[in-house]
JSON list of C-alpha atoms in Angstrom, two decimals:
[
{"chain": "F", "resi": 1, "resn": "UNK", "atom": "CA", "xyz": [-16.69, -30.44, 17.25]},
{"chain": "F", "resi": 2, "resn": "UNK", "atom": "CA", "xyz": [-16.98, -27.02, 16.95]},
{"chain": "F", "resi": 3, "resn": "UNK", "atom": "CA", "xyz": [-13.45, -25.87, 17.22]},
{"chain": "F", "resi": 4, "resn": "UNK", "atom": "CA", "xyz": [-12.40, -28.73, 15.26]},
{"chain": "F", "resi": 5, "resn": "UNK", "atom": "CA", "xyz": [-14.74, -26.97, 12.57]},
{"chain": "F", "resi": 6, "resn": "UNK", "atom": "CA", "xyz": [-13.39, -23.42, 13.12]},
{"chain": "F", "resi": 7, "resn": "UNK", "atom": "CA", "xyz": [-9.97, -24.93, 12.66]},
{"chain": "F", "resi": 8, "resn": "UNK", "atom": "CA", "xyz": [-11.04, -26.62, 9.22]},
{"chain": "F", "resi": 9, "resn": "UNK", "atom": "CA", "xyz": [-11.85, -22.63, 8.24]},
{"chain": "F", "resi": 10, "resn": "UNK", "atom": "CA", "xyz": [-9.13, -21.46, 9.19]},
{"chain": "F", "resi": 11, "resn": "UNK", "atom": "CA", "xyz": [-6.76, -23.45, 7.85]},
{"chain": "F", "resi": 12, "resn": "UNK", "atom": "CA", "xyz": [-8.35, -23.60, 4.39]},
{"chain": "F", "resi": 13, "resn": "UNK", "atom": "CA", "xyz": [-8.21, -19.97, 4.37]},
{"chain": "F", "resi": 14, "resn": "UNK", "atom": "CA", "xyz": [-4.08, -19.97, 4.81]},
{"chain": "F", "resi": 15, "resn": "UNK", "atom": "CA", "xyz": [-4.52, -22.36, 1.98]},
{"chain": "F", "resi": 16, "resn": "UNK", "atom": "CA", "xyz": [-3.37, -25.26, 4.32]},
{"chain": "F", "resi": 17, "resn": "UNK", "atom": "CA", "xyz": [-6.19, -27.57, 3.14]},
{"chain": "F", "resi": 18, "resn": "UNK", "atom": "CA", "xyz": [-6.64, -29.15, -0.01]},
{"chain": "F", "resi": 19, "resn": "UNK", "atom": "CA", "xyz": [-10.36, -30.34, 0.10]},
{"chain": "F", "resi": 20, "resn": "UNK", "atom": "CA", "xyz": [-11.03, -33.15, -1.84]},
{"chain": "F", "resi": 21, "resn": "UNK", "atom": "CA", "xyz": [-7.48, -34.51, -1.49]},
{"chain": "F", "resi": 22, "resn": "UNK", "atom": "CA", "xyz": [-6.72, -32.66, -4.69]},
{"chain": "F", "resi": 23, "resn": "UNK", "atom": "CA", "xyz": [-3.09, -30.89, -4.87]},
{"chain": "F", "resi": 24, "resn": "UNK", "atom": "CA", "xyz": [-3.71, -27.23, -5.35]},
{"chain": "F", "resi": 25, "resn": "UNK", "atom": "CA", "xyz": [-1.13, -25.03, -7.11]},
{"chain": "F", "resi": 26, "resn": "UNK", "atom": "CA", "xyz": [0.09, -22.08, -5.93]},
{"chain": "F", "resi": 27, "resn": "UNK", "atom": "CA", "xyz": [-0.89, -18.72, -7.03]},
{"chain": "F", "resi": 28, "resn": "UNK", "atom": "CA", "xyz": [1.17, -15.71, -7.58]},
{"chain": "F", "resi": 29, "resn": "UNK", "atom": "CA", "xyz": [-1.05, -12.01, -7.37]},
{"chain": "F", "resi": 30, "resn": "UNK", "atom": "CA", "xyz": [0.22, -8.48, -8.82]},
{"chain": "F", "resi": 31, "resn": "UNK", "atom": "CA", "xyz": [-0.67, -5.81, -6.63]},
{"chain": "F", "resi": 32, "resn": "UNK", "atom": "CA", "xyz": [-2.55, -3.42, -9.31]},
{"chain": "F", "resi": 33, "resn": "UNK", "atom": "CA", "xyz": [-3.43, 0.29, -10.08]},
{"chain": "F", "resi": 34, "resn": "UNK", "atom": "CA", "xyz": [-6.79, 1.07, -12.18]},
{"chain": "F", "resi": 35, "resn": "UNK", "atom": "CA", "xyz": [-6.22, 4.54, -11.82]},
{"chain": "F", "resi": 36, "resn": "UNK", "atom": "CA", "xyz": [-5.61, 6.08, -15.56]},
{"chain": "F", "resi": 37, "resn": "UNK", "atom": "CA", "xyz": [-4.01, 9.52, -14.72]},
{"chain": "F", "resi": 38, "resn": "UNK", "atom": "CA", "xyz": [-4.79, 12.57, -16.65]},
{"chain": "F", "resi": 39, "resn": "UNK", "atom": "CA", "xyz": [-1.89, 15.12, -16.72]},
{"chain": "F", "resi": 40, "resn": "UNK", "atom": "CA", "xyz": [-2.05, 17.58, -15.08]},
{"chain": "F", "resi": 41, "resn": "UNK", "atom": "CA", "xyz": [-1.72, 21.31, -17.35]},
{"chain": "F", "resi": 42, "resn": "UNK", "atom": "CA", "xyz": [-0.35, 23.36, -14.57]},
{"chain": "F", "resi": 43, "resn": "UNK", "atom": "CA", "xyz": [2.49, 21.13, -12.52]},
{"chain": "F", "resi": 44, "resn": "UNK", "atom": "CA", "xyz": [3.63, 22.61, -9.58]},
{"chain": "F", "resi": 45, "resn": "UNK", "atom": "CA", "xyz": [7.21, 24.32, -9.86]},
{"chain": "F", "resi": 46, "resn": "UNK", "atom": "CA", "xyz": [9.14, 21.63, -8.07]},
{"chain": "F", "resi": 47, "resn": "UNK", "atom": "CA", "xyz": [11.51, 18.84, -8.50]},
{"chain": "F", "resi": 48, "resn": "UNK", "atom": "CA", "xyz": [10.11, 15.82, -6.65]},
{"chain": "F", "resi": 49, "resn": "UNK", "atom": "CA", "xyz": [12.60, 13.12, -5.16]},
{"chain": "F", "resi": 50, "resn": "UNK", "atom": "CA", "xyz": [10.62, 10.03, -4.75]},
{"chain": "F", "resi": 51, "resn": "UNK", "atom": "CA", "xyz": [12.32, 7.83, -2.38]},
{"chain": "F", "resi": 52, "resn": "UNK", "atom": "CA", "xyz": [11.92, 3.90, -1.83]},
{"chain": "F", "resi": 53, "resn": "UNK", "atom": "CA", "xyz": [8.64, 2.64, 0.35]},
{"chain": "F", "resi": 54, "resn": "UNK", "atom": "CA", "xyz": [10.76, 1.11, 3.10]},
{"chain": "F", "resi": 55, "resn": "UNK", "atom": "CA", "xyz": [8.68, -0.89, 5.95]},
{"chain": "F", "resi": 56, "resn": "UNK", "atom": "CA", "xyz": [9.88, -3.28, 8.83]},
{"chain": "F", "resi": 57, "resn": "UNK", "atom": "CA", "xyz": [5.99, -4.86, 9.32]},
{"chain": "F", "resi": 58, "resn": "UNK", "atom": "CA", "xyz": [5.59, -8.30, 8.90]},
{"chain": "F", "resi": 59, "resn": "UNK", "atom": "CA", "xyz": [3.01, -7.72, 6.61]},
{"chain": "F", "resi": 60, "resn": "UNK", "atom": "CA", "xyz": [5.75, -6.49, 3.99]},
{"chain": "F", "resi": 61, "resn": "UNK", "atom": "CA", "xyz": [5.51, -10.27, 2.96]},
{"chain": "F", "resi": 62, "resn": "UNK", "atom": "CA", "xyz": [6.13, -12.13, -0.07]},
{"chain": "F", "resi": 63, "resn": "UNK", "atom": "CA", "xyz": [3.00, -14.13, 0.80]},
{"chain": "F", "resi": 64, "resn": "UNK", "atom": "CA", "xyz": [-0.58, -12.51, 0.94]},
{"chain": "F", "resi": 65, "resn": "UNK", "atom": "CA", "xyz": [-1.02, -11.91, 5.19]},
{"chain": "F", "resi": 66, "resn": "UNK", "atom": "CA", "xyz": [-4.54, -12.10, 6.91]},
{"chain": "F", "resi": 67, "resn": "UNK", "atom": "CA", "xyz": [-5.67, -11.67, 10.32]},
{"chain": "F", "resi": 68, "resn": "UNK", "atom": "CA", "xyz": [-7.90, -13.86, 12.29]},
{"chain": "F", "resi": 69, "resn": "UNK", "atom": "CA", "xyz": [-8.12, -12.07, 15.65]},
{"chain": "F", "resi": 70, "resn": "UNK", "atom": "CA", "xyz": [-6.47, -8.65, 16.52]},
{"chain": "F", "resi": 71, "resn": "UNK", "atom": "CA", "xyz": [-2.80, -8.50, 16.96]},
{"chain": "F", "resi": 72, "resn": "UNK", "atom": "CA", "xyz": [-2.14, -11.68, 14.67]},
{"chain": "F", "resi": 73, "resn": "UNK", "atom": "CA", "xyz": [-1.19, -12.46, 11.51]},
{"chain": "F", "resi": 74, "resn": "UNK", "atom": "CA", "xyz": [-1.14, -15.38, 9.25]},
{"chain": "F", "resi": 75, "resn": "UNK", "atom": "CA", "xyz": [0.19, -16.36, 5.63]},
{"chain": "F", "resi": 76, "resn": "UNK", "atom": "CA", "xyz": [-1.38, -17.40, 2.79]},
{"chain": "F", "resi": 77, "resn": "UNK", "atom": "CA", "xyz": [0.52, -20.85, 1.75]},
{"chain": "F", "resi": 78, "resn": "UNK", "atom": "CA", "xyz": [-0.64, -21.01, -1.62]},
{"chain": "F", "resi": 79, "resn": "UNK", "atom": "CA", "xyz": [-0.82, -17.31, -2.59]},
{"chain": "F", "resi": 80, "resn": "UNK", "atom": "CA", "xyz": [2.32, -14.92, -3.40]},
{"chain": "F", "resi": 81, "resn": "UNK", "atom": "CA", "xyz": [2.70, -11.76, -3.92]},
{"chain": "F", "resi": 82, "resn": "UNK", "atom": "CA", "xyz": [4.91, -11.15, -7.63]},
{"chain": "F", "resi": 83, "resn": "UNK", "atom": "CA", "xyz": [6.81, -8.61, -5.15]},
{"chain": "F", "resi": 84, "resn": "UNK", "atom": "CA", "xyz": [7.15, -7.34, -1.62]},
{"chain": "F", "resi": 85, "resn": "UNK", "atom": "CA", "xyz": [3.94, -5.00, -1.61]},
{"chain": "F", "resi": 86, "resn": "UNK", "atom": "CA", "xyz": [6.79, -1.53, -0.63]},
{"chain": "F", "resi": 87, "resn": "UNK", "atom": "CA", "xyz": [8.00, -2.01, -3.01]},
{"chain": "F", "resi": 88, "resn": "UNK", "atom": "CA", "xyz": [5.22, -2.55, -5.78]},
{"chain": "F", "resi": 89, "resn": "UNK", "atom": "CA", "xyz": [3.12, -0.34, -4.01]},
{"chain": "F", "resi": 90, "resn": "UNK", "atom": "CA", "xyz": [6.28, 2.44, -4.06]},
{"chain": "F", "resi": 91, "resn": "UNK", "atom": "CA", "xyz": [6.29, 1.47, -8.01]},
{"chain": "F", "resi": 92, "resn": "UNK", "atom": "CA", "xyz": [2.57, 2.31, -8.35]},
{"chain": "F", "resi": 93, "resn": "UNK", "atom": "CA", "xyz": [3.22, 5.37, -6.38]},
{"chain": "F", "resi": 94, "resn": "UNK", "atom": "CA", "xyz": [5.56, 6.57, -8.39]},
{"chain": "F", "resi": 95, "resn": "UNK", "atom": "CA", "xyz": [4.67, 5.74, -11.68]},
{"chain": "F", "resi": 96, "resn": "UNK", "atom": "CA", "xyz": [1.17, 7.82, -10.86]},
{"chain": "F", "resi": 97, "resn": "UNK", "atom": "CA", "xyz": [3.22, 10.49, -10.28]},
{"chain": "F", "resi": 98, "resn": "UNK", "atom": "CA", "xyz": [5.37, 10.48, -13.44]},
{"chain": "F", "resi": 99, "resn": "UNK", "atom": "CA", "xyz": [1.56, 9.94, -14.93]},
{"chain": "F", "resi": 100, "resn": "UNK", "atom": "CA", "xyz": [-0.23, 12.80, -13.41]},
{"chain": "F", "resi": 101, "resn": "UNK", "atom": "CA", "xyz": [2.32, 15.52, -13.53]},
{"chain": "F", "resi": 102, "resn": "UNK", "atom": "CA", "xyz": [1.60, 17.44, -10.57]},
{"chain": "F", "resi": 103, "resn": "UNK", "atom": "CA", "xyz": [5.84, 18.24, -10.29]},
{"chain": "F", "resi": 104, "resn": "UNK", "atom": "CA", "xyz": [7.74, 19.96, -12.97]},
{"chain": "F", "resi": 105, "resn": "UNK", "atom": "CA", "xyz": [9.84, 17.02, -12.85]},
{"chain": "F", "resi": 106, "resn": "UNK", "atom": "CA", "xyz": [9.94, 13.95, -10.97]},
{"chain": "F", "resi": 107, "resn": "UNK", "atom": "CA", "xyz": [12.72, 11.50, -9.68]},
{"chain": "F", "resi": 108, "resn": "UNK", "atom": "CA", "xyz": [13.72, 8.69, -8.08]},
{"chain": "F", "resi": 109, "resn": "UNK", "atom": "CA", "xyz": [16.62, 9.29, -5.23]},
{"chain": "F", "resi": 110, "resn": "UNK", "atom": "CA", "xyz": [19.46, 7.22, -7.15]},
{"chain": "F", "resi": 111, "resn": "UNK", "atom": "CA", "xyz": [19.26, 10.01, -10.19]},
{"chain": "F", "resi": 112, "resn": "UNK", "atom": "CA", "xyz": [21.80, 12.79, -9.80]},
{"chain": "F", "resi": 113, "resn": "UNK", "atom": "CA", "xyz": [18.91, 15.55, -10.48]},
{"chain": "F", "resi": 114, "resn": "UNK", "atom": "CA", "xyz": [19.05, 17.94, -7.65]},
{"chain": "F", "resi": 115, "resn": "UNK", "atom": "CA", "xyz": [15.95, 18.39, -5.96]},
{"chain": "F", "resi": 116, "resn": "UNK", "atom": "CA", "xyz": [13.82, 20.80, -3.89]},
{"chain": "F", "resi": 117, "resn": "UNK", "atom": "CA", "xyz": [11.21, 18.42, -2.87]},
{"chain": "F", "resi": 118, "resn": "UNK", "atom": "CA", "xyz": [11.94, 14.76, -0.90]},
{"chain": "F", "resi": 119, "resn": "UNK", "atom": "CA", "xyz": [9.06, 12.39, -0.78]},
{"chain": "F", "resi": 120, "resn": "UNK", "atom": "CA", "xyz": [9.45, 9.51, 1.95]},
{"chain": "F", "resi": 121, "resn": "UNK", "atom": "CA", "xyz": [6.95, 6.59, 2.51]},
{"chain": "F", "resi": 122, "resn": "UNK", "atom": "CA", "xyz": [6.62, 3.30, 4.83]},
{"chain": "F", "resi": 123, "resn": "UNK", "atom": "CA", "xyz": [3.76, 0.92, 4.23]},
{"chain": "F", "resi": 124, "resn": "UNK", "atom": "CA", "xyz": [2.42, 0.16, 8.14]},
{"chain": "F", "resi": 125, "resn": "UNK", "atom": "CA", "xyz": [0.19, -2.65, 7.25]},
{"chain": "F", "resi": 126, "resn": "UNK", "atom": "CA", "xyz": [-1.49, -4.41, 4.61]},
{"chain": "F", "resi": 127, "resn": "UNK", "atom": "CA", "xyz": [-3.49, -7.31, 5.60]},
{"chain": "F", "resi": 128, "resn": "UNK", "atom": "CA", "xyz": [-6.89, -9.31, 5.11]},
{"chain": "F", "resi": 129, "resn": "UNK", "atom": "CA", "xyz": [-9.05, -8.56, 8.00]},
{"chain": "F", "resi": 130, "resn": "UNK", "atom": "CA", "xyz": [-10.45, -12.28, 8.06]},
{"chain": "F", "resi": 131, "resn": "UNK", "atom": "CA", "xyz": [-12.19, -12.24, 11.79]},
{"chain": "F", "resi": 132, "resn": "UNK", "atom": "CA", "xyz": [-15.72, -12.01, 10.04]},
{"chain": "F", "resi": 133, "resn": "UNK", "atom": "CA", "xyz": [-16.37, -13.83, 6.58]},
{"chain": "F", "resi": 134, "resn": "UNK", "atom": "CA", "xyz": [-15.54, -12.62, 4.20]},
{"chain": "F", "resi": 135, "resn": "UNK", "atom": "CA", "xyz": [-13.63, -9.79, 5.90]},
{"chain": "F", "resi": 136, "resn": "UNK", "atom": "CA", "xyz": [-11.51, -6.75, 4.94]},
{"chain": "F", "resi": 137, "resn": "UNK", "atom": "CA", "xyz": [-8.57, -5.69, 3.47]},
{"chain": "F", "resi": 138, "resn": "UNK", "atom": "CA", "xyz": [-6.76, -2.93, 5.43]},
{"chain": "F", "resi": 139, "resn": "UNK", "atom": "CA", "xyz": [-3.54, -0.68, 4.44]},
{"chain": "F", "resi": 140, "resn": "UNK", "atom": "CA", "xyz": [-2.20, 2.10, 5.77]},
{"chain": "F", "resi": 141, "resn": "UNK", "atom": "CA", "xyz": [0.90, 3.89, 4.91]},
{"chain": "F", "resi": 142, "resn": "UNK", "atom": "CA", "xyz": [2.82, 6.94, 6.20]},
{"chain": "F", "resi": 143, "resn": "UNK", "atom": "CA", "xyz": [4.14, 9.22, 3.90]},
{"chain": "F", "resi": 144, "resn": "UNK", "atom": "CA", "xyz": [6.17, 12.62, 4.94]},
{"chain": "F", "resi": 145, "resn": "UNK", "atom": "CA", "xyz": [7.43, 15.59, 2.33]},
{"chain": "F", "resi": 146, "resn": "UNK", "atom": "CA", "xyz": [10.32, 17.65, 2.98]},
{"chain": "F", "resi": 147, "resn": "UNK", "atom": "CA", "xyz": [11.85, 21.06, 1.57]},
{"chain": "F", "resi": 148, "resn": "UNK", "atom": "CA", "xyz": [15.48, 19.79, 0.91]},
{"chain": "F", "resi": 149, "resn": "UNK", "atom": "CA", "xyz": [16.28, 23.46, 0.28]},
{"chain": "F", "resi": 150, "resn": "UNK", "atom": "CA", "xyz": [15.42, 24.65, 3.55]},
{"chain": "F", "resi": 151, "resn": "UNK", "atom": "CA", "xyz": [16.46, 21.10, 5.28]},
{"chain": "F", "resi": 152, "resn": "UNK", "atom": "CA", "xyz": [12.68, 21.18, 6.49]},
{"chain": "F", "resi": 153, "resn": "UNK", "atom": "CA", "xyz": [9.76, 19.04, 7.20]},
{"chain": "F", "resi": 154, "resn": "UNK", "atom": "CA", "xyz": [7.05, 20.19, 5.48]},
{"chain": "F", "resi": 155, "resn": "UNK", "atom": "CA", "xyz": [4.13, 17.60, 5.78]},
{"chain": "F", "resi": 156, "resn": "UNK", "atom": "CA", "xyz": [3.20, 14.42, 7.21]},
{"chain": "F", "resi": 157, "resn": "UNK", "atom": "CA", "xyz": [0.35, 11.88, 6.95]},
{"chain": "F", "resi": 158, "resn": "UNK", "atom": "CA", "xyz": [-0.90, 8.51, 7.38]},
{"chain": "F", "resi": 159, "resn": "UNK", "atom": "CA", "xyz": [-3.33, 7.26, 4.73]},
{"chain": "F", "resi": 160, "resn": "UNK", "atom": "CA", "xyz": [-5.63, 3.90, 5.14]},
{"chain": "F", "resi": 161, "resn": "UNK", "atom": "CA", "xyz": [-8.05, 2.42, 3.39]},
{"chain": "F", "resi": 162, "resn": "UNK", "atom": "CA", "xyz": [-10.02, -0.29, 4.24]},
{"chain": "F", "resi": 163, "resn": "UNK", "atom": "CA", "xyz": [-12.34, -2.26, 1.34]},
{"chain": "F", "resi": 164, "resn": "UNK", "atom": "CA", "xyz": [-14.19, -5.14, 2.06]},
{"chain": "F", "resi": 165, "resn": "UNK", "atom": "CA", "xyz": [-13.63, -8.52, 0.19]},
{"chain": "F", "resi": 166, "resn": "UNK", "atom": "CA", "xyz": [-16.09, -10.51, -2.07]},
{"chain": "F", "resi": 167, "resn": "UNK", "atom": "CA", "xyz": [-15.10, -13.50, -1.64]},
{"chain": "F", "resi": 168, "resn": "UNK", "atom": "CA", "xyz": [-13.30, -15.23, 1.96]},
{"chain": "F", "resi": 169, "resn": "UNK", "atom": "CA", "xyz": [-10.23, -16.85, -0.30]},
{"chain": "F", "resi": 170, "resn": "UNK", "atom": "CA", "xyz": [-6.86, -15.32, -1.42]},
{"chain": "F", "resi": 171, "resn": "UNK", "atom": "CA", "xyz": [-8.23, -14.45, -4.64]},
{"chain": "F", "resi": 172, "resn": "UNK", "atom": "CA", "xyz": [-11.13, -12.28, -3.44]},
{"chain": "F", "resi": 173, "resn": "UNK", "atom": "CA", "xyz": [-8.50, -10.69, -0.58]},
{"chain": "F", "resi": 174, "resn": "UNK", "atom": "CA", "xyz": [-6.21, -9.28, -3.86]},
{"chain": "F", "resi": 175, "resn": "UNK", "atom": "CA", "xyz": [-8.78, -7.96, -5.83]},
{"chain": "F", "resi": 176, "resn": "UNK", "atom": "CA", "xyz": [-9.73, -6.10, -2.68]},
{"chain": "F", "resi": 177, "resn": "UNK", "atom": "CA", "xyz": [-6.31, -5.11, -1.78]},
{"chain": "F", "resi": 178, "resn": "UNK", "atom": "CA", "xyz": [-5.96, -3.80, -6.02]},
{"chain": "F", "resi": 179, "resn": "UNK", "atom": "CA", "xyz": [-8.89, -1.39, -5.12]},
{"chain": "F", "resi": 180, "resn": "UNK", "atom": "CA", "xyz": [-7.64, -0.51, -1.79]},
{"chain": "F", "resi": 181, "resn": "UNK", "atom": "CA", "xyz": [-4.53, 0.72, -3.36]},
{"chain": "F", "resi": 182, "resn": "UNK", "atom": "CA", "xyz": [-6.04, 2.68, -6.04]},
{"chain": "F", "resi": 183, "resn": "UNK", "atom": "CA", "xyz": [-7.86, 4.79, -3.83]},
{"chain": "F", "resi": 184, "resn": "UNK", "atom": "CA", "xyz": [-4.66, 5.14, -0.90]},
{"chain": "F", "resi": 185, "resn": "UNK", "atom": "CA", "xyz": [-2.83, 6.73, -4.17]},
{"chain": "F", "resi": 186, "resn": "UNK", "atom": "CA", "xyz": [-5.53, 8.46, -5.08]},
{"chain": "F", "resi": 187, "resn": "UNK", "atom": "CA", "xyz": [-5.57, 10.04, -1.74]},
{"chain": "F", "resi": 188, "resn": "UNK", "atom": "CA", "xyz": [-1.53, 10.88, -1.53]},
{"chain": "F", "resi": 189, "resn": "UNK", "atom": "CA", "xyz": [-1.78, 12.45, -4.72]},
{"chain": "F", "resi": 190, "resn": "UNK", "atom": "CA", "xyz": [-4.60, 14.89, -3.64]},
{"chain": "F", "resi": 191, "resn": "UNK", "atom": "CA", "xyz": [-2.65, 15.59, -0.40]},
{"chain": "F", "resi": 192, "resn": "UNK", "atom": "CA", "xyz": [0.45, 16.63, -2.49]},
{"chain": "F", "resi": 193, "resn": "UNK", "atom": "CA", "xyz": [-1.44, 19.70, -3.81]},
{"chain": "F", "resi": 194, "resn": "UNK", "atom": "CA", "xyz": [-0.06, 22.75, -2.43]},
{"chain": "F", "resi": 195, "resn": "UNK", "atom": "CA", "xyz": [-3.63, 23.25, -0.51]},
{"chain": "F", "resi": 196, "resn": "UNK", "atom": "CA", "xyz": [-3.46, 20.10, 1.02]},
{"chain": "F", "resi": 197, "resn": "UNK", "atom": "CA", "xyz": [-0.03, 20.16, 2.00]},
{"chain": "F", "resi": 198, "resn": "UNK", "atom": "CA", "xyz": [-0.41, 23.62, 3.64]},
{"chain": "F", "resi": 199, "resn": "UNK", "atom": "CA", "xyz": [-3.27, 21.73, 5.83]},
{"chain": "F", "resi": 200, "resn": "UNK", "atom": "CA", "xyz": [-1.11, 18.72, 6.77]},
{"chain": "F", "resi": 201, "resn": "UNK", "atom": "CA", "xyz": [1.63, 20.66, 7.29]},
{"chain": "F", "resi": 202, "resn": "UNK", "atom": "CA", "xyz": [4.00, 20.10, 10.31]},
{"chain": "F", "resi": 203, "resn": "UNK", "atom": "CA", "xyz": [4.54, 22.91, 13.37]},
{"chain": "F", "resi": 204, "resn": "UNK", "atom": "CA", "xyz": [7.88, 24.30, 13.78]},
{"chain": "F", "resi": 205, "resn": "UNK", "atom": "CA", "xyz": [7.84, 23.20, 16.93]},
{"chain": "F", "resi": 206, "resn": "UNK", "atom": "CA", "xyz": [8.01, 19.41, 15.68]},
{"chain": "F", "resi": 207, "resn": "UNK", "atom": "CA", "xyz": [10.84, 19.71, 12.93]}
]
């Protein structure tokens, strides 16, 4: 009885279930960022090449993903993504950084502007922790900046954020995942001060 229970849970939360016998329709989420940037009056003297988030997890999913137990993953049935979280999460990326104004000039790497600066990114997971109720959401993305002048690495990091969920449904797992963006771009933009770079920076050693 009590598995049968836990599997009643578990499929309602993958949106399996309709309780009641009522058809539920699905339900398409836009990954959001409430950051409103304030420009910055002193940009650094660079030209910043912004290229695509690229990722090869499965979490990169046009469905919302959750986790039950470690090392799985699930979908959401009845809740969608409006894109493939790279590459809305690259979007938010880079339109904070058009917003903020921390490079003299900012691009992506289709525009023929020649650039000094190369900004690379892959998102490594993005999921809703659901092993406890109501559970987490979790992301975590590398990102890596290079001198194209001097063909060098310059910096690497991984950023994650994890930010608990109101509610244990889809809905409450994107609201979560909204905030839990905010703050991971929050976080790459402070790194991409010269300061923060120098401290992240890469040893020769490991170009």
């Amino acid at each position: 009885m009590k598995s049968g229970i836990i599997i009643l849970l578990l499929a309602a939360l993958g949106g399996c279930v309709n309780l009641g016998g009522e058809q539920r329709p699905s339900t398409t989420y836009l990954l959001t960022d409430a950051h409103i940037a304030t420009p910055n009056a002193h940009p650094q003297a660079h030209t910043l090449m912004v290229a695509p988030m690229r990722s090869s997890s499965f979490d990169d999913n046009d469905a919302l993903v959750f986790a039950n137990t470690a090392n799985t993953r699930g979908r959401y049935q009845l809740a969608r993504w409006s894109q493939r979280p790279s590459s809305r999460l690259g979007e938010l990326l880079f339109n904070r950084l058009i917003a903020s104004q921390i490079y003299t000039s900012i691009a992506h790497t289709d525009s023929d502007i020649v650039a000094d600066r190369l900004l690379t990114t892959e998102l490594l997971s993005l999921y809703h922790d659901a092993s406890t109720q109501p559970g987490q959401v979790k992301i975590s993305v590398r990102a890596t900046l290079y001198d194209n002048q001097q063909h060098s690495l310059l910096a690497r990091k991984t950023f994650e954020q994890t930010v608990p969920v109101a509610t244990f449904n889809a809905a409450g797992a994107a609201s979560a995942f909204n905030i839990a963006s905010t703050q991971l771009i929050d976080d790459m933009l402070t790194w991409l001060t010269p300061a923060a770079v120098s401290s992240s920076s890469v040893p020769a050693h490991s170009h």
